[in-house]
Structures are given as C-alpha cells and as structure tokens.
Amino acid sequence: MLVKDFKPILLDGAYKKGEWAIEQYEKKGGYQAARKVLSMPRDPATNNVPPLIEEVKKSGLRGRGGAGFPTGMKWSFVDYKSKKSRYLAVNCDESEPGTCKDRVVVTYNPHMLLEGIMIACHACGVENAYVYIRGEYVVEFEHLVGAIAEAYKAGYLGKNAMGSGFTIHITPHRGAGAYICGEETGLLSSLEGDRGYPKVKPPFPAVEGAWRCPTVVNNVQTLSLLPSVITMGAEAWSKIGPERNSGPMVYCLSGHVKKPGLYETPMHVTLKEIVEEFGGGILDDLKPKAIIPGGSSMPVLRVDGKPYRASNGKDLTDDFNIRMDYDTLKNANTLLGSAAVIVMHERTCMVSALYNLVRFYHHESCGQCTPCREGSGWLEKLIARIYRGKGKPEDLQTLLSVAGQMSGTTICLLADSVAMPVGAFVIKFREEFEYYCQHGKSMVENPIPL
Amino acid sequence: MAFQFNDEYRKQFDWLVTRYPTKQAVLLPALRLVEAQLGHVSQESMEYVAQQLDLAPAFVNGVFTFYSHYRREGEGKYIVQVCQTLPCALRGACTIGDAFGEHLKLGMGETDKDKKFTLKKVECLGSCASAPVVQINEDYFENLTPEKVRDIVLALQNDQKPPHLSNGPSLEGGQRHWMPIVEAYPEGK
C-alpha cells in the first residue's frame, strides 16, 4: 500500500541549496527536541537517562544500517556500571553496493544528524561522539564539518551543551576506502587508528568497544530520526508504518528502472510499488527478472513469476508484490538490509551479475579469516571460469558448497554477505547457470562485461 | 627537506590530538592532512607521522596500505576512478571505463608518462541511484555517457574545470578539512 502525500523526514529539504544551514534547520523547529531532552536529568548511579531510552524503545525505531536491531534495546545493553568513558560511533561509512542515502542526509540535513547525536549522547551518558564518514565523500565531509562548526558556535556542543551543564563533543573522522569499516567492530578498529579489522564478539561494543570502553554504534539515519521521535512522541511515531516496522524508510532505487533515486515512505510499500510508482517502471518497458531488496549482500528475489527449487526440494516462487518491511522480507528468506533496491530486467545475465558481486566481496575481504579470504577468491575464480565458457556442471555444487562453508565461520558477517547472494543466485536461477556451463555462453545476449 | 606539517596543518593536527583518548587514533586523519599538504602520502611523511604519534613507521605503513583511498606516490594529477560494481555495471559502467581508456590512451590501473592521469577501476562509490558514476580526485560525475566522458577528458587535459560535475553543492571556502571546527572551538577538549 502506497501512502500518498507522506511528508519526508530524512529527505526534507534534500537537493535544495542552502538548506543545510543551522538557521534553516531552526526555522523548521530544529534543535527543540535536543533542548527538551537535555533538560531531563541523568540517573546519578548510571549517568544515563532511562526514561529517554524507554521512549526510544517505545517508538519501535529499528537501526537503519542493515540489521534492523531495535535502537532503544541496543542502548539498554550498554554497560552502565562500568566506570570507563563511553563513546558513540556514528556509522557513515556507507559502502554497501546499492546504498547511497546517508550522503544526502549529511549534505542537506546535517543538523538533523547532529541533533540526533546529541539526543543519543544524553540518553546513554556519552561525552564524545565520532562520525566515521567514508573517504570518498569529500563534499559530504565538508558539510558535516561546517555543521559541527556552526553547532559549536551556537553553543549547542562543547563543555556546557545548550547550557545544560553536560559535555557533548562531536568529531568527524574520515575513512580512506575500505568496505569493511562499515562493519561495526571494523569501524572501531579503524577509529582507533588501525587496519579496519573486525573484532570477535562478544564482547559486544556496548560492553567493550572503542578503546575497550562501552560504545554505542548507530547508523546516520537511525540517529537522524531521533529528533522526530522526540517531537512527535514515541506513541505517534510508532504508528508510521506497519506494526513492529515503525518509521519512514529511505529506499535507494538503482539498476534497470526509469527513475532511479531515493524515495522516503512508510514501510507499507510493496516492491512492485517501489519499482512501478516510484521508479516509473523498468527501462525500455522490459519485464523485471531479479531484484535485490536490501543491498548487494542480501539474497536476491526472483520476480519473473517462475518457480525455482529451494535447497529443501520444494518448488517456490517469489512475490513481486511483497511488502518491503523488515519482518515480511525476513519471512521470505531475504532481508531489508539497507533498503537498497537493485533492479535487473529480463535481459540481465545472472552469471555475470553474480560475478560482479563476488568480485566486490573478494576485493573487500579484509583478509583476517581464512574462510572469507580464500573462499571469496575461490568463488570468484569459479564464477569467472563459468563466465569464460569453461564451466563444468559440477561447478555449481562446488559454488554452493564453498559458500555454505563460509557462512558463520568468520569473525564478521562479510563471509555471509558473499555466501548469501551466491546461494540465492545459483538456487533461484539455476537453469541459467546450467545453460552457461553446458553451452559455454550466456542465455541472454549481453552479459555484463568483466 | 624532510616533510613536516606547515602551520595550517600543524594547527589541525594538534587540535585533533586533543579530540581522541589515544594518539594512535589520529593516524587516519593525520595521513589525510599529509595528503592535503603534499598531494600524496610519501614514505618520508609516514615516518614523520609515526614520530609525531609515537608509533613505529612500519606500523603506520601497515595501516596506510590497508586503505585504498589515500593518494600514493607516482599517481597522476587526476585520478579517474571508474565505479564498476553492480548498480553501475547494470547501467553501462563498462562503456564509461572504455571511453576513458580510449580518450586517455590508458589501460585500467595505468598512469601516463607525464603523471597527469591515472585510470582505475574501483568498487562502489556510493552513488548508485545516479549510475554510472566516476570520481575524479574529489569530484563526482554522475549519470555518465561516453559523450560526457569526452567533454570531461578534454577539459582536464587543458586543466580547465570539467563539465557535467555533479557534486553536491560545495560550501563557501571549499575543502578546509577540520579547520572550521578548529576555529569554532579552538580549545579542543
């Protein structure tokens, strides 16, 4: 169901020049939520604000970074008994293929993010927040720096933030080109000035994160939604979207559609509506074939209506009309992830599309764990062999078996992020892979060049 | 002369040191400052940064080589990074890469003799809804076509501002790294 006339929150003012200035944001009522929140006292024993954490829990806000974990719950796992300093790490290392929405928030709405950070800092008793922004985002970094400077000048940040007596510092930290730094513990390693190697969990960052201190790691959009939660009140906010899937979602639509772009809407929306209503349909009026619903590491959906044989031997079909929320997609054995919808039309060669993705993950594997470092390389070589017309029918089983042995055997989820698309592509488009192996060429005319 | 920060970057470096609980944490930003001052990160500058942060030069080199986005010695004045990941590939990234190769007479990963251009294939640049995308130094070029590529290369060959630039709007004063916050809050902590 498409919600008509939904007034965007995160994309409010997007693509309008000058909209990023602090005066503009305050004109729209900005920083009032932070002001309200900062007047709430902290619990002297734990130095946090339990009612505020409760409020965020009640709103049903789930992390927008990919896992969809309830934000208030994450905050409640912080080790508040520890006497160490606490930190907030803001994840703006957006690099999941298909995802390009944090940059728009940081460019056009940086103060909404800063206000969200202030709310999170106060709720969890954090003095120092770091915004980890990917190195490629130069203009975005410039805007972030400009906004932080404005907030310091206005007295909203610093030793006596908004005259509340509490200290809140925000420091922007520039990455330098590594996908793995978007993984929360990889991000923390990088923040500490090291190679971006993920760390074994537990201990979870909430207990032992940056500099071995309790650390909250939240995505840009999760934090940017907090001012609206406070302003509207958790009760009203939780009513946006279907039950347990509250709040607006920014879908990044890319690939074979007429109007790719960012679209913000409650999660009542279906995949078909995203493609047809927002995206204006498929390029050249072709039919859709495959759609990745949540960033390239999520299992692909087969939307041409044809059945495929699942690993349990049952014949299944995917639903093009599926509702694009966390729970519905999870039940369909895929995930909403970062809500990056990558559309492929009927003339797309699935073998070359998978090759492209696996090459990405092989390139970005940090090299720490053998199953991921070697496994992603083997997968790439296997698919490249099929692509070059030298594939053997048994290669498909090898692909699935290598992918299966990578899942769950590594420190972080990157191995699973390769294994999931490999499994879904090969299982759902098996006839195409088999054809390629048998005939030494693609079933469609123009495979994506290597 | 051995590398050292000039006043502008020294000021930012000293400020950054106050913002983190350890000196080591300043490593990534410090390498960014080196890059801004020198145009790339050299062996010598890494030794300097190591000394400033009480780290071993080999450790700094180990961290530096993990990250792909710092500018290396010997690269061209213009680094052309062609995104080749799926959303761009679906919209013809390959023809864009070929067009750059043809106009620059370079293969992927190559730098020309005059050290003016380096052509690279890179993974996702995070601009998937406006694919195909190329980043040249700091600038993004989106929704590219082979015709646009020709215009861009022509301008850059003559060191002119290239057309079809699709960056988000830059702020007044442009890229000044951490300086605006240093000025707004000089005390650091």
XYZ file of C-alpha atoms in Angstrom:
639
model
C 0.000 0.000 0.000
C 1.420 3.314 -1.049
C 0.993 6.123 1.471
C 0.215 9.195 -0.595
C 1.450 12.622 0.472
C 3.850 11.295 3.071
C 5.907 14.245 4.257
C 9.525 13.146 4.250
C 11.572 13.479 7.416
C 15.078 12.473 6.403
C 14.829 13.817 2.869
C 13.108 17.040 3.945
C 14.907 19.806 2.056
C 17.026 17.352 0.103
C 18.638 18.712 -3.064
C 17.845 22.311 -2.074
C 20.840 24.580 -1.908
C 21.438 26.325 1.426
C 19.024 24.010 3.245
C 21.931 22.703 5.356
C 22.447 25.975 7.289
C 21.675 25.993 11.004
C 19.217 28.914 10.578
C 17.213 26.917 8.045
C 17.067 23.934 10.336
C 15.982 26.017 13.317
C 13.305 27.716 11.236
C 11.752 24.261 10.796
C 11.784 23.713 14.556
C 15.225 22.157 14.689
C 17.108 21.653 17.971
C 13.927 21.919 20.045
C 13.925 18.173 20.619
C 17.529 18.330 21.857
C 16.660 21.242 24.114
C 13.757 19.306 25.595
C 15.833 16.170 26.054
C 18.818 17.934 27.630
C 16.566 19.247 30.396
C 15.927 15.656 31.505
C 18.185 14.732 34.433
C 20.618 11.852 34.300
C 20.430 8.965 36.733
C 23.295 9.692 39.152
C 24.168 5.996 39.570
C 24.428 5.130 35.882
C 24.886 8.564 34.280
C 22.227 7.884 31.648
C 18.588 8.842 31.124
C 16.458 5.679 31.463
C 13.117 7.369 30.582
C 14.626 8.597 27.321
C 15.887 5.117 26.445
C 12.387 3.828 27.252
C 10.865 6.434 24.951
C 13.073 5.334 22.052
C 12.222 1.690 22.786
C 8.532 2.561 22.720
C 8.869 4.268 19.341
C 9.896 0.942 17.797
C 12.777 2.605 15.937
C 14.987 -0.053 14.351
C 18.567 0.504 13.171
C 18.725 1.686 9.570
C 22.241 0.391 8.954
C 21.184 -3.072 7.834
C 20.472 -5.346 10.767
C 17.248 -3.606 11.827
C 18.003 -4.081 15.506
C 15.787 -2.045 17.880
C 17.737 1.092 18.784
C 16.400 1.544 22.314
C 17.256 -2.068 23.068
C 20.805 -1.571 21.781
C 21.177 1.409 24.089
C 19.960 -0.597 27.060
C 22.749 -3.176 26.545
C 25.458 -0.584 27.251
C 27.498 -1.458 30.324
C 26.308 1.427 32.503
C 28.005 0.028 35.610
C 31.439 0.440 34.085
C 33.331 3.465 35.320
C 35.077 3.891 31.959
C 34.233 6.668 29.490
C 31.517 5.878 26.962
C 31.612 6.636 23.266
C 29.211 6.966 20.374
C 30.435 5.945 16.929
C 28.240 7.141 14.079
C 28.393 4.908 11.054
C 28.512 6.980 7.867
C 30.807 4.576 6.026
C 28.020 3.811 3.589
C 29.520 1.378 1.071
C 27.061 -1.481 0.562
C 26.510 -1.596 -3.205
C 23.152 -0.017 -3.964
C 23.130 2.224 -0.890
C 23.517 5.967 -1.321
C 21.254 7.669 1.201
C 23.382 8.715 4.192
C 25.250 11.124 1.962
C 22.076 13.028 1.124
C 21.176 13.363 4.807
C 24.698 14.549 5.689
C 24.784 17.042 2.817
C 21.349 18.591 3.131
C 20.288 17.809 6.679
C 23.492 17.653 8.734
C 21.930 19.377 11.739
C 19.228 16.736 11.999
C 22.031 14.206 12.388
C 23.842 16.374 14.958
C 20.642 16.818 16.949
C 20.110 13.063 16.863
C 23.663 12.514 18.078
C 23.071 14.936 20.967
C 19.921 13.037 21.967
C 21.739 9.687 21.843
C 24.713 11.092 23.777
C 22.474 12.373 26.539
C 20.397 9.192 26.696
C 23.475 6.996 27.093
C 25.675 9.425 29.001
C 28.248 9.818 26.245
C 30.608 12.807 26.060
C 32.413 12.024 22.845
C 30.806 11.077 19.554
C 32.761 10.326 16.379
C 31.209 10.394 12.940
C 33.038 7.885 10.747
C 32.473 9.063 7.183
C 33.844 7.244 4.153
C 36.858 8.845 2.488
C 35.231 9.218 -0.920
C 32.595 11.568 0.493
C 34.540 14.824 0.326
C 31.695 17.297 -0.102
C 29.668 15.423 2.499
C 32.579 15.686 4.934
C 32.797 19.404 4.216
C 29.109 19.839 5.061
C 29.445 17.791 8.225
C 32.440 19.863 9.360
C 30.580 23.083 8.523
C 27.533 21.994 10.530
C 29.577 20.905 13.551
C 31.400 24.260 13.497
C 28.016 26.052 13.421
C 26.741 23.978 16.341
C 29.850 24.804 18.413
C 29.468 28.499 17.605
C 25.828 28.385 18.701
C 26.874 26.796 21.995
C 24.992 23.571 21.266
C 28.124 21.478 21.575
C 31.083 21.695 23.938
C 31.513 21.691 27.691
C 28.111 23.129 28.510
C 25.975 21.958 25.617
C 22.910 24.232 25.272
C 23.572 25.468 28.799
C 22.625 22.068 30.198
C 25.843 21.533 32.116
C 26.538 18.345 30.135
C 29.521 17.951 27.817
C 28.949 16.768 24.240
C 31.698 16.727 21.625
C 31.298 15.565 18.039
C 34.387 14.842 15.928
C 34.184 13.896 12.261
C 36.561 11.079 11.329
C 37.405 10.454 7.676
C 37.881 6.912 6.447
C 40.006 6.000 3.473
C 38.298 3.463 1.272
C 37.510 0.154 2.952
C 34.089 -1.507 2.832
C 34.844 -3.491 5.950
C 34.967 -0.305 8.059
C 31.174 -0.206 7.767
C 31.078 -3.336 9.946
C 30.753 -2.011 13.488
C 33.884 -3.555 15.002
C 35.912 -2.904 11.837
C 34.808 0.696 12.131
C 36.022 0.828 15.725
C 39.429 -0.638 14.789
C 39.745 1.995 12.106
C 38.657 4.724 14.514
C 41.405 3.619 16.882
C 43.952 4.193 14.113
C 44.453 0.637 12.980
C 43.742 -1.544 9.952
C 39.972 -1.948 9.736
C 39.926 -5.486 11.092
C 36.674 -6.584 12.706
C 36.913 -7.942 16.244
C 35.455 -11.067 17.777
C 32.087 -10.627 19.505
C 31.445 -10.966 22.396
C 32.397 -8.684 23.989
C 29.940 -6.542 22.070
C 30.808 -2.870 21.528
C 28.143 -1.876 24.057
C 30.289 -3.539 26.712
C 33.775 -3.203 25.247
C 34.062 -1.172 22.070
C 36.273 1.743 21.082
C 39.398 1.897 23.271
C 37.907 -1.040 25.196
C 35.194 1.228 26.598
C 31.397 0.828 26.264
C 30.473 2.142 22.820
C 27.202 2.697 21.009
C 27.411 2.281 17.233
C 24.470 3.733 15.296
C 23.807 4.480 11.649
C 23.382 8.059 10.375
C 19.707 7.631 9.605
C 18.859 5.910 12.868
C 20.224 8.936 14.714
C 18.707 11.437 12.293
C 15.256 10.003 13.021
C 15.564 10.655 16.773
C 14.539 14.345 16.701
C 11.263 13.341 15.008
C 10.686 10.614 17.617
C 11.009 13.194 20.412
C 8.982 15.884 18.643
C 6.093 13.637 17.646
C 6.240 11.478 20.760
C 7.063 7.765 20.649
C 3.413 6.707 20.526
C 2.553 8.709 17.418
C 5.880 7.961 15.760
C 5.444 4.225 16.181
C 2.204 4.447 14.167
C 4.100 5.431 10.997
C 4.342 2.227 9.022
C 3.233 -1.328 9.817
C 3.388 -2.727 13.332
C 6.944 -3.508 14.536
C 8.307 -1.800 11.420
C 7.883 1.781 12.512
C 9.042 4.984 10.962
C 9.843 6.091 7.468
C 12.378 4.236 5.332
C 14.501 5.703 2.573
C 14.634 3.232 -0.309
C 17.573 3.614 -2.715
C 16.346 2.512 -6.092
C 19.020 1.647 -8.654
C 19.599 -0.532 -11.695
C 17.165 -1.042 -14.574
C 14.404 1.425 -13.702
C 13.367 4.597 -15.475
C 13.711 6.856 -12.462
C 16.359 5.625 -10.058
C 16.636 7.677 -6.881
C 15.879 7.928 -3.178
C 12.296 7.547 -2.020
C 11.182 8.006 1.567
C 7.965 6.354 2.663
C 6.471 4.253 5.470
C 7.198 0.546 5.144
C 3.664 -0.320 3.976
C 5.004 -0.011 0.452
C 5.403 -3.079 -1.755
C 8.311 -3.912 -4.017
C 6.105 -3.571 -7.084
C 5.036 -0.081 -5.992
C 8.638 0.973 -5.461
C 9.583 -0.182 -8.942
C 6.465 0.996 -10.782
C 5.193 4.027 -8.873
C 8.495 5.498 -7.723
C 10.808 4.096 -10.365
C 8.422 4.653 -13.267
C 8.739 1.027 -14.352
C 11.523 -0.937 -15.984
C 13.870 0.597 -18.560
C 12.690 0.150 -22.160
C 9.412 -1.265 -20.751
C 11.008 -4.665 -20.313
C 9.921 -7.124 -17.633
C 11.693 -7.367 -14.289
C 13.617 -10.556 -13.596
C 15.575 -10.255 -10.392
C 15.565 -7.682 -7.608
C 17.912 -7.430 -4.657
C 15.764 -5.851 -1.947
C 18.299 -4.632 0.589
C 21.802 -4.044 -0.680
C 24.007 -6.448 -2.581
C 24.675 -8.877 0.270
C 21.007 -9.793 0.686
C 19.504 -12.787 -1.128
C 18.005 -11.847 -4.492
C 14.271 -12.193 -5.240
C 13.153 -13.826 -8.464
C 10.295 -11.669 -9.722
C 9.590 -13.071 -13.199
C 6.944 -15.333 -11.658
C 8.808 -18.546 -12.491
C 9.298 -21.164 -9.785
C 12.658 -22.376 -8.519
C 13.625 -25.411 -6.485
C 14.749 -24.442 -2.988
C 17.501 -26.320 -1.141
C 14.849 -28.291 0.767
C 13.489 -29.679 -2.518
C 10.303 -27.597 -2.561
C 9.273 -25.532 -5.570
C 8.844 -21.899 -4.598
C 8.079 -18.584 -6.262
C 8.959 -15.127 -5.008
C 6.308 -12.451 -4.768
C 6.837 -9.197 -6.654
C 4.086 -7.718 -4.504
C 5.937 -8.325 -1.278
C 5.704 -5.658 1.436
C 9.074 -4.029 1.914
C 9.424 -4.151 5.692
C 11.934 -5.936 7.919
C 9.693 -8.789 9.048
C 7.943 -9.582 5.765
C 11.241 -9.834 3.893
C 12.769 -11.935 6.634
C 9.892 -14.382 6.305
C 10.605 -14.560 2.584
C 14.205 -15.650 3.333
C 15.775 -12.385 2.402
C 16.389 -9.177 4.337
C 15.598 -5.490 4.073
C 19.209 -4.663 4.945
C 19.951 -1.109 3.932
C 16.798 -0.876 1.768
C 18.871 -0.583 -1.397
C 16.701 -1.973 -4.171
C 18.761 -3.114 -7.171
C 16.558 -3.958 -10.149
C 17.584 -6.243 -13.020
C 15.430 -6.681 -16.117
C 14.796 -9.787 -18.212
C 17.872 -9.258 -20.385
C 20.298 -9.380 -17.467
C 22.762 -12.276 -17.349
C 22.641 -13.589 -13.799
C 26.016 -15.320 -14.060
C 27.807 -12.087 -14.851
C 25.763 -10.164 -12.273
C 26.848 -12.622 -9.592
C 30.428 -12.494 -10.842
C 30.367 -8.724 -10.381
C 29.152 -9.025 -6.782
C 31.546 -11.781 -5.786
C 34.470 -9.825 -7.204
C 33.400 -6.924 -4.997
C 33.390 -9.039 -1.838
C 36.679 -10.716 -2.697
C 38.226 -7.287 -3.163
C 36.798 -6.035 0.124
C 37.521 -9.077 2.296
C 39.916 -7.778 4.944
C 41.940 -10.980 4.891
C 41.808 -11.787 8.581
C 39.808 -15.038 8.429
C 40.825 -17.838 6.073
C 37.304 -18.979 5.040
C 36.451 -15.475 3.829
C 39.823 -14.514 2.338
C 40.259 -17.785 0.447
C 36.599 -18.656 -0.015
C 35.679 -15.387 -1.688
C 38.666 -15.856 -4.008
C 37.644 -19.401 -4.918
C 34.076 -18.280 -5.589
C 35.330 -15.506 -7.837
C 37.571 -17.906 -9.773
C 34.802 -20.483 -10.136
C 32.288 -17.981 -11.454
C 34.906 -16.418 -13.727
C 35.539 -19.882 -15.187
C 31.858 -20.351 -15.925
C 31.727 -16.852 -17.381
C 34.638 -17.596 -19.719
C 32.763 -20.618 -21.030
C 34.932 -23.198 -19.313
C 32.493 -24.099 -16.536
C 31.627 -27.673 -15.664
C 28.192 -28.762 -14.429
C 29.674 -29.822 -11.076
C 30.966 -26.270 -10.526
C 27.520 -25.242 -9.325
C 27.624 -27.738 -6.489
C 31.148 -26.574 -5.637
C 29.947 -22.978 -5.575
C 27.158 -23.817 -3.148
C 29.415 -25.947 -1.009
C 32.149 -23.287 -0.723
C 29.535 -20.654 0.074
C 27.977 -22.955 2.656
C 31.313 -23.471 4.380
C 31.977 -19.738 4.590
C 28.759 -18.886 6.429
C 29.159 -18.464 10.147
C 32.843 -19.432 10.246
C 34.361 -15.971 10.408
C 34.738 -13.049 12.807
C 32.352 -10.750 10.962
C 29.461 -11.118 8.549
C 31.354 -10.356 5.335
C 31.677 -14.068 4.567
C 27.910 -14.447 4.933
C 27.443 -11.404 2.731
C 29.149 -13.292 -0.106
C 27.593 -16.628 0.700
C 24.006 -15.325 0.760
C 23.927 -13.844 -2.756
C 25.834 -16.825 -4.186
C 23.344 -19.268 -2.693
C 20.317 -17.264 -3.801
C 21.567 -16.579 -7.344
C 22.558 -20.178 -8.033
C 19.432 -21.704 -6.494
C 16.913 -19.273 -7.939
C 18.418 -19.004 -11.430
C 19.869 -22.492 -11.645
C 18.775 -23.093 -15.228
C 20.739 -20.037 -16.333
C 23.923 -21.211 -14.621
C 23.449 -24.721 -16.018
C 22.927 -23.360 -19.524
C 26.113 -21.319 -19.232
C 28.082 -24.374 -18.100
C 26.681 -26.576 -20.880
C 26.865 -24.143 -23.781
C 29.825 -22.042 -22.701
C 27.797 -18.882 -23.207
C 25.068 -16.857 -21.569
C 21.352 -17.492 -22.039
C 20.869 -13.755 -22.632
C 22.500 -11.664 -25.314
C 24.745 -9.272 -23.473
C 26.344 -10.467 -20.284
C 27.847 -7.689 -18.150
C 31.497 -7.380 -19.221
C 34.105 -8.482 -16.684
C 63.876 18.939 3.154
C 62.266 16.388 5.320
C 58.472 16.519 5.498
C 56.780 18.448 8.259
C 53.321 19.973 8.670
C 53.031 23.643 7.779
C 51.242 25.977 10.212
C 47.757 25.328 8.823
C 48.000 21.557 9.101
C 50.028 21.620 12.319
C 47.174 23.541 13.933
C 44.622 20.941 12.845
C 46.888 18.071 13.848
C 47.444 19.482 17.355
C 43.713 20.050 17.730
C 42.897 16.512 16.588
C 45.280 15.077 19.195
C 43.111 16.634 21.921
C 39.957 15.006 20.494
C 40.845 11.341 20.922
C 41.767 9.332 24.017
C 44.898 7.942 22.308
C 47.451 9.438 19.938
C 47.205 6.451 17.614
C 43.588 7.334 16.794
C 44.814 10.453 14.992
C 46.639 8.297 12.435
C 43.969 8.211 9.725
C 43.157 11.935 9.958
C 46.893 12.756 10.099
C 47.509 10.892 6.849
C 44.646 12.902 5.327
C 46.392 16.114 6.401
C 49.669 14.904 4.876
C 47.834 14.116 1.664
C 46.267 17.589 1.636
C 49.614 19.346 2.146
C 51.836 17.168 -0.031
C 49.367 15.913 -2.646
C 50.094 12.300 -1.694
C 51.406 10.216 1.201
C 55.151 9.546 0.918
C 57.411 7.164 2.804
C 59.112 10.110 4.455
C 55.845 11.680 5.580
C 54.772 8.377 7.136
C 57.966 8.322 9.179
C 57.182 11.862 10.290
C 53.614 10.947 11.288
C 54.911 7.870 13.121
C 57.273 10.030 15.115
C 54.543 12.576 15.912
C 52.206 9.865 17.179
C 54.770 7.680 18.964
C 54.190 4.794 16.556
C 56.595 2.564 14.652
C 56.988 3.609 10.987
C 56.318 0.006 9.940
C 53.007 0.084 11.807
C 51.997 3.302 10.057
C 52.896 1.766 6.713
C 50.862 -1.316 7.609
C 47.790 0.785 8.334
C 48.315 3.013 5.279
C 48.468 0.079 2.881
C 45.179 -1.335 4.210
C 43.242 1.636 2.829
C 42.808 2.175 -0.885
C 41.737 5.798 -0.981
C 44.919 7.635 0.076
C 46.897 9.084 -2.806
C 50.097 7.185 -3.456
C 53.405 8.498 -4.771
C 53.713 8.304 -8.542
C 49.995 8.635 -9.300
C 48.695 11.158 -11.808
C 47.451 14.662 -11.093
C 43.945 13.480 -11.948
C 42.937 10.117 -10.574
C 39.990 8.799 -12.553
C 38.120 6.194 -10.512
C 35.509 4.333 -12.511
C 32.931 2.532 -10.377
C 32.320 -0.962 -11.693
C 30.073 -2.501 -9.034
C 26.679 -3.968 -9.948
C 24.362 -0.913 -9.912
C 26.839 0.980 -12.116
C 27.618 -2.110 -14.220
C 23.894 -2.584 -14.951
C 23.802 0.921 -16.376
C 26.830 0.645 -18.605
C 29.857 1.338 -16.400
C 31.941 -0.723 -18.778
C 31.383 1.593 -21.746
C 32.321 4.515 -19.476
C 35.573 2.804 -18.461
C 36.290 2.033 -22.114
C 35.591 5.632 -23.116
C 38.072 6.947 -20.538
C 40.614 4.357 -21.668
C 40.193 5.378 -25.276
C 40.435 9.138 -24.718
C 43.285 8.902 -22.228
C 45.021 6.063 -24.097
C 45.404 4.250 -20.808
C 44.544 0.792 -19.570
C 42.963 0.224 -16.154
C 45.471 0.796 -13.370
C 47.841 2.780 -15.587
C 49.341 6.261 -15.250
C 50.561 8.261 -18.226
C 54.180 9.369 -18.731
C 53.507 12.989 -17.747
C 51.885 11.839 -14.492
C 48.746 13.706 -15.425
C 46.162 10.920 -15.402
C 45.739 7.666 -13.513
C 42.859 5.445 -14.606
C 41.468 2.963 -12.064
C 38.523 0.639 -11.692
C 37.128 0.931 -8.185
C 34.350 -0.682 -6.204
C 31.093 1.016 -5.169
C 31.379 4.801 -4.798
C 28.012 5.082 -3.038
C 26.138 6.925 -5.748
C 24.134 4.009 -7.110
C 20.928 5.891 -7.879
C 22.781 8.080 -10.389
C 24.857 5.393 -12.076
C 27.180 5.159 -13.918
C 29.498 7.148 -11.707
C 33.126 8.245 -11.801
C 35.106 10.090 -9.162
C 37.997 12.265 -10.348
C 40.063 13.447 -7.383
C 37.373 14.831 -5.034
C 34.677 15.320 -7.656
C 31.775 13.063 -8.594
C 30.442 12.766 -12.141
C 27.088 11.005 -12.309
C 24.717 9.640 -14.969
C 27.657 9.491 -17.357
C 27.571 8.768 -21.075
C 30.545 8.258 -23.435
C 29.871 11.746 -24.864
C 30.126 13.333 -21.424
C 33.365 11.427 -20.835
C 34.885 13.011 -23.933
C 33.979 16.533 -22.709
C 35.392 15.845 -19.262
C 38.697 14.472 -20.561
C 39.096 17.392 -22.977
C 38.652 19.919 -20.168
C 41.020 18.145 -17.810
C 43.696 17.768 -20.477
C 43.688 21.577 -20.645
C 43.469 21.895 -16.847
C 40.053 23.523 -17.089
C 37.085 22.986 -14.808
C 35.346 19.930 -16.261
C 31.669 19.996 -17.306
C 28.982 17.592 -16.024
C 30.205 17.941 -12.451
C 27.524 16.556 -10.171
C 28.855 17.115 -6.691
C 26.511 18.146 -4.001
C 26.966 21.878 -3.577
C 30.293 22.830 -2.012
C 30.385 25.243 0.906
C 31.933 28.679 0.651
C 35.685 28.425 1.126
C 35.647 24.840 -0.122
C 37.564 21.942 1.331
C 39.309 23.114 4.516
C 39.409 19.769 6.313
C 38.877 20.146 10.075
C 39.713 23.879 10.116
C 36.162 25.289 10.523
C 35.695 23.321 13.771
C 39.199 24.204 14.980
C 38.286 27.862 14.551
C 34.859 27.469 16.146
C 36.189 25.514 19.125
C 39.953 26.064 19.398
C 40.266 24.620 22.908
C 39.610 21.105 21.566
C 38.585 19.369 24.789
